[in-house]
mmCIF file of C-alpha atoms in Angstrom:
data_model
loop_
_atom_site.group_PDB
_atom_site.id
_atom_site.type_symbol
_atom_site.label_atom_id
_atom_site.label_comp_id
_atom_site.label_asym_id
_atom_site.label_seq_id
_atom_site.Cartn_x
_atom_site.Cartn_y
_atom_site.Cartn_z
ATOM 1 C CA MET A 1 -61.094 -32.837 11.475
ATOM 2 C CA ILE A 2 -59.117 -32.817 8.130
ATOM 3 C CA VAL A 3 -55.830 -32.569 8.114
ATOM 4 C CA ILE A 4 -54.194 -31.452 4.783
ATOM 5 C CA VAL A 5 -50.134 -31.885 5.077
ATOM 6 C CA GLY A 6 -48.183 -30.354 2.266
ATOM 7 C CA ILE A 7 -44.223 -30.012 2.030
ATOM 8 C CA THR A 8 -43.236 -26.603 3.189
ATOM 9 C CA PRO A 9 -44.674 -23.193 2.493
ATOM 10 C CA GLY A 10 -43.633 -21.552 -0.267
ATOM 11 C CA TRP A 11 -42.737 -18.224 -1.218
ATOM 12 C CA LYS A 12 -46.639 -17.048 -2.017
ATOM 13 C CA GLN A 13 -47.843 -18.443 1.270
ATOM 14 C CA MET A 14 -45.056 -16.810 3.488
ATOM 15 C CA LYS A 15 -45.611 -13.085 1.742
ATOM 16 C CA MET A 16 -49.160 -13.791 2.375
ATOM 17 C CA ALA A 17 -48.503 -14.698 5.781
ATOM 18 C CA PHE A 18 -46.444 -11.481 6.321
ATOM 19 C CA GLN A 19 -48.901 -9.377 4.719
ATOM 20 C CA GLN A 20 -51.710 -10.530 6.544
ATOM 21 C CA PHE A 21 -49.754 -10.446 9.959
ATOM 22 C CA VAL A 22 -48.793 -6.380 8.754
ATOM 23 C CA LYS A 23 -52.821 -5.710 7.835
ATOM 24 C CA GLY A 24 -54.174 -7.104 11.330
ATOM 25 C CA LEU A 25 -51.020 -4.978 13.682
ATOM 26 C CA ALA A 26 -52.025 -1.963 11.404
ATOM 27 C CA ASN A 27 -55.888 -2.998 12.603
ATOM 28 C CA LEU A 28 -54.707 -3.431 16.086
ATOM 29 C CA ASP A 29 -56.329 -6.534 16.185
ATOM 30 C CA ASN A 30 -55.268 -8.941 19.668
ATOM 31 C CA ILE A 31 -52.066 -11.080 18.528
ATOM 32 C CA GLU A 32 -54.665 -14.471 18.421
ATOM 33 C CA LYS A 33 -57.184 -13.195 16.060
ATOM 34 C CA ILE A 34 -53.766 -11.867 14.140
ATOM 35 C CA LEU A 35 -52.220 -15.541 14.181
ATOM 36 C CA GLN A 36 -55.624 -16.997 13.199
ATOM 37 C CA ASP A 37 -56.485 -14.710 9.896
ATOM 38 C CA VAL A 38 -52.745 -15.321 8.883
ATOM 39 C CA LYS A 39 -53.175 -18.952 9.008
ATOM 40 C CA LYS A 40 -56.571 -18.548 7.444
ATOM 41 C CA ALA A 41 -55.273 -16.271 4.451
ATOM 42 C CA ALA A 42 -51.884 -18.093 4.067
ATOM 43 C CA SER A 43 -52.816 -21.721 4.043
ATOM 44 C CA PHE A 44 -52.096 -23.046 0.771
ATOM 45 C CA SER A 45 -52.758 -19.825 -0.853
ATOM 46 C CA GLY A 46 -53.133 -18.927 -4.636
ATOM 47 C CA THR A 47 -53.500 -21.231 -7.391
ATOM 48 C CA ILE A 48 -52.673 -24.170 -5.085
ATOM 49 C CA ARG A 49 -55.912 -23.533 -3.204
ATOM 50 C CA SER A 50 -57.936 -23.290 -6.222
ATOM 51 C CA ASN A 51 -56.455 -26.537 -7.779
ATOM 52 C CA LEU A 52 -56.918 -28.320 -3.857
ATOM 53 C CA ILE A 53 -60.625 -27.621 -3.387
ATOM 54 C CA HIS A 54 -60.974 -28.426 -7.017
ATOM 55 C CA MET A 55 -59.531 -31.703 -6.236
ATOM 56 C CA LEU A 56 -60.781 -32.263 -2.706
ATOM 57 C CA ASP A 57 -64.482 -31.931 -4.499
ATOM 58 C CA GLU A 58 -63.894 -33.998 -7.174
ATOM 59 C CA CYS A 59 -63.369 -36.893 -4.498
ATOM 60 C CA GLY A 60 -66.332 -35.881 -2.647
ATOM 61 C CA VAL A 61 -64.769 -34.292 0.773
ATOM 62 C CA HIS A 62 -67.415 -31.650 0.373
ATOM 63 C CA GLU A 63 -70.139 -34.670 0.440
ATOM 64 C CA ALA A 64 -68.463 -36.389 3.556
ATOM 65 C CA ILE A 65 -68.808 -33.186 6.054
ATOM 66 C CA HIS A 66 -72.256 -32.313 4.128
ATOM 67 C CA VAL A 67 -71.314 -28.911 2.887
ATOM 68 C CA LYS A 68 -71.583 -27.454 -0.587
ATOM 69 C CA SER A 69 -68.018 -27.089 -1.266
ATOM 70 C CA SER A 70 -64.470 -27.940 0.178
ATOM 71 C CA SER A 71 -63.888 -24.134 -0.330
ATOM 72 C CA SER A 72 -65.393 -23.937 2.847
ATOM 73 C CA LEU A 73 -62.830 -25.539 4.720
ATOM 74 C CA PHE A 74 -60.935 -22.422 3.818
ATOM 75 C CA GLU A 75 -63.775 -20.237 5.251
ATOM 76 C CA GLU A 76 -66.673 -20.590 7.574
ATOM 77 C CA HIS A 77 -65.893 -24.118 8.243
ATOM 78 C CA ARG A 78 -62.065 -24.006 9.055
ATOM 79 C CA GLN A 79 -62.756 -25.149 12.722
ATOM 80 C CA LEU A 80 -62.900 -28.809 10.491
ATOM 81 C CA LEU A 81 -59.661 -28.086 8.853
ATOM 82 C CA HIS A 82 -55.693 -28.354 9.960
ATOM 83 C CA THR A 83 -53.236 -27.210 7.501
ATOM 84 C CA THR A 84 -49.568 -28.162 8.233
ATOM 85 C CA SER A 85 -46.318 -28.967 6.565
ATOM 86 C CA ILE A 86 -43.851 -31.792 7.115
ATOM 87 C CA ILE A 87 -41.018 -29.025 7.141
ATOM 88 C CA LYS A 88 -42.756 -26.378 9.299
ATOM 89 C CA TYR A 89 -40.890 -23.212 7.749
ATOM 90 C CA PRO A 90 -40.527 -22.151 4.055
ATOM 91 C CA VAL A 91 -37.588 -23.453 2.350
ATOM 92 C CA PHE A 92 -36.023 -22.603 -0.511
ATOM 93 C CA TYR A 93 -33.365 -23.934 -2.803
ATOM 94 C CA GLN A 94 -31.374 -21.985 -5.257
ATOM 95 C CA GLY A 95 -33.990 -18.890 -4.723
ATOM 96 C CA LYS A 96 -36.866 -21.783 -5.502
ATOM 97 C CA ASN A 97 -39.523 -23.270 -3.432
ATOM 98 C CA TYR A 98 -38.194 -26.714 -2.310
ATOM 99 C CA THR A 99 -40.149 -29.462 -3.687
ATOM 100 C CA GLY A 100 -38.429 -32.409 -1.605
ATOM 101 C CA HIS A 101 -36.092 -33.462 -4.233
ATOM 102 C CA HIS A 102 -33.047 -31.371 -3.874
ATOM 103 C CA PRO A 103 -31.642 -32.183 -1.491
ATOM 104 C CA ILE A 104 -33.782 -35.273 -0.461
ATOM 105 C CA ILE A 105 -35.155 -34.699 2.806
ATOM 106 C CA SER A 106 -32.909 -37.294 4.327
ATOM 107 C CA HIS A 107 -29.827 -36.099 2.723
ATOM 108 C CA SER A 108 -30.299 -33.329 5.231
ATOM 109 C CA SER A 109 -30.193 -32.959 9.001
ATOM 110 C CA LEU A 110 -31.805 -29.577 9.241
ATOM 111 C CA LEU A 111 -34.630 -31.068 7.230
ATOM 112 C CA THR A 112 -34.581 -34.797 8.546
ATOM 113 C CA THR A 113 -35.072 -33.139 12.620
ATOM 114 C CA TYR A 114 -38.174 -31.405 11.079
ATOM 115 C CA ALA A 115 -39.531 -33.961 8.854
ATOM 116 C CA TYR A 116 -38.937 -36.873 11.309
ATOM 117 C CA HIS A 117 -38.903 -35.385 14.479
ATOM 118 C CA ILE A 118 -40.227 -31.931 14.758
ATOM 119 C CA PHE A 119 -43.186 -33.007 12.672
ATOM 120 C CA PRO A 120 -44.382 -36.373 14.276
ATOM 121 C CA GLN A 121 -44.385 -34.128 17.651
ATOM 122 C CA GLU A 122 -46.983 -31.778 16.147
ATOM 123 C CA PHE A 123 -49.336 -34.731 14.462
ATOM 124 C CA SER A 124 -49.336 -36.873 17.628
ATOM 125 C CA GLN A 125 -51.716 -34.068 18.758
ATOM 126 C CA ILE A 126 -54.352 -33.872 16.296
ATOM 127 C CA GLU A 127 -57.515 -35.975 17.258
ATOM 128 C CA GLN A 128 -58.064 -39.233 15.856
ATOM 129 C CA PRO A 129 -60.170 -40.204 13.873
ATOM 130 C CA ALA A 130 -58.937 -37.714 11.143
ATOM 131 C CA LEU A 131 -58.874 -37.530 7.352
ATOM 132 C CA ILE A 132 -54.999 -36.874 6.638
ATOM 133 C CA ILE A 133 -54.249 -35.773 3.199
ATOM 134 C CA PRO A 134 -50.446 -36.049 2.337
ATOM 135 C CA LEU A 135 -49.821 -33.907 -0.668
ATOM 136 C CA GLY A 136 -47.885 -35.625 -3.108
ATOM 137 C CA LYS A 137 -45.257 -38.210 -2.778
ATOM 138 C CA THR A 138 -42.772 -36.507 -0.970
ATOM 139 C CA VAL A 139 -44.952 -36.033 1.777
ATOM 140 C CA GLU A 140 -46.161 -40.040 1.511
ATOM 141 C CA HIS A 141 -42.333 -40.582 1.741
ATOM 142 C CA VAL A 142 -42.041 -39.388 4.937
ATOM 143 C CA PHE A 143 -45.385 -40.986 6.293
ATOM 144 C CA ASP A 144 -44.362 -44.591 5.097
ATOM 145 C CA LYS A 145 -40.856 -43.910 7.236
ATOM 146 C CA LEU A 146 -42.726 -42.510 10.068
ATOM 147 C CA ASN A 147 -45.383 -45.518 9.621
ATOM 148 C CA ARG A 148 -42.625 -47.873 9.598
ATOM 149 C CA GLU A 149 -41.583 -46.557 12.615
ATOM 150 C CA GLY A 150 -44.367 -46.946 14.718
ATOM 151 C CA LYS A 151 -44.945 -42.925 14.667
ATOM 152 C CA LEU A 152 -48.082 -42.397 12.934
ATOM 153 C CA PRO A 153 -51.209 -42.326 14.685
ATOM 154 C CA GLU A 154 -54.313 -44.412 13.617
ATOM 155 C CA HIS A 155 -56.216 -41.978 11.130
ATOM 156 C CA PHE A 156 -57.742 -42.375 8.157
ATOM 157 C CA TYR A 157 -54.703 -41.727 5.347
ATOM 158 C CA LEU A 158 -55.519 -40.409 1.661
ATOM 159 C CA TYR A 159 -52.355 -42.053 0.171
ATOM 160 C CA GLY A 160 -52.419 -41.059 -3.676
ATOM 161 C CA PHE A 161 -53.875 -37.938 -3.524
ATOM 162 C CA PRO A 162 -51.241 -35.841 -6.361
ATOM 163 C CA HIS A 163 -49.703 -32.540 -5.219
ATOM 164 C CA PRO A 164 -52.130 -29.821 -6.244
ATOM 165 C CA SER A 165 -49.405 -27.589 -7.635
ATOM 166 C CA GLY A 166 -49.602 -26.007 -11.029
ATOM 167 C CA ALA A 167 -46.040 -27.281 -11.414
ATOM 168 C CA ASN A 168 -48.017 -31.007 -11.253
ATOM 169 C CA GLY A 169 -49.105 -31.166 -14.841
ATOM 170 C CA HIS A 170 -50.418 -34.921 -14.258
ATOM 171 C CA ARG A 171 -52.376 -33.840 -11.184
ATOM 172 C CA LYS A 172 -55.396 -34.628 -12.932
ATOM 173 C CA LYS A 173 -54.433 -37.526 -14.611
ATOM 174 C CA GLN A 174 -52.753 -39.042 -11.368
ATOM 175 C CA LEU A 175 -56.327 -37.885 -9.557
ATOM 176 C CA LEU A 176 -58.069 -39.929 -11.904
ATOM 177 C CA LEU A 177 -56.163 -42.754 -11.447
ATOM 178 C CA GLN A 178 -56.280 -42.736 -7.693
ATOM 179 C CA LYS A 179 -59.623 -41.556 -7.463
ATOM 180 C CA GLU A 180 -61.497 -45.130 -6.672
ATOM 181 C CA SER A 181 -59.062 -45.644 -3.674
ATOM 182 C CA LEU A 182 -59.612 -42.006 -2.534
ATOM 183 C CA LEU A 183 -63.521 -42.128 -2.334
ATOM 184 C CA SER A 184 -63.238 -45.485 -0.920
ATOM 185 C CA THR A 185 -60.942 -44.024 2.373
ATOM 186 C CA ILE A 186 -63.012 -40.864 2.118
ATOM 187 C CA SER A 187 -66.585 -43.436 2.493
ATOM 188 C CA ALA A 188 -64.433 -45.156 5.534
ATOM 189 C CA TRP A 189 -63.704 -41.524 7.256
ATOM 190 C CA ALA A 190 -67.416 -40.189 7.007
ATOM 191 C CA GLY A 191 -68.677 -43.496 8.159
ATOM 192 C CA ARG A 192 -66.566 -44.107 11.005
#
């Protein structure tokens, strides 16, 4: 299992989820199928997904799971992927997607509850050993705190994986700097 963890769904992902839900209702699909289709369509949708797939391929994730491209994780091999966020629901600050900086998670009781209490409950249900990909420094800070508190299960953590957002103009350089460490963790997970 590969688990990709973001900060919070953004506006585009929320909009895609609603559109897919309405489409499923119009098709008279059962609720389970609708929810599966919503997750498949909305998870890291848009440019962020394209960047993410490219970065996963750069690190050899597709080779570790013996597929042609990591894009298959979002399509025909979706059963190998779980996508989630430390803050489960879309959060906006001053009309923009929340980035984890203003306010800092620990400065908000609501955000703290989701990141440090609700998220670990979901996370504890993931079968070991999974390859966990925290996206960016904010998510890594949450993981670091949870680890110090003994709340992180035994998995393979891909620390140093840059956030794939188009707003992160340094992601390619960051990926290059971390690539050796990322390849080593992926190799260890694949050979478990």
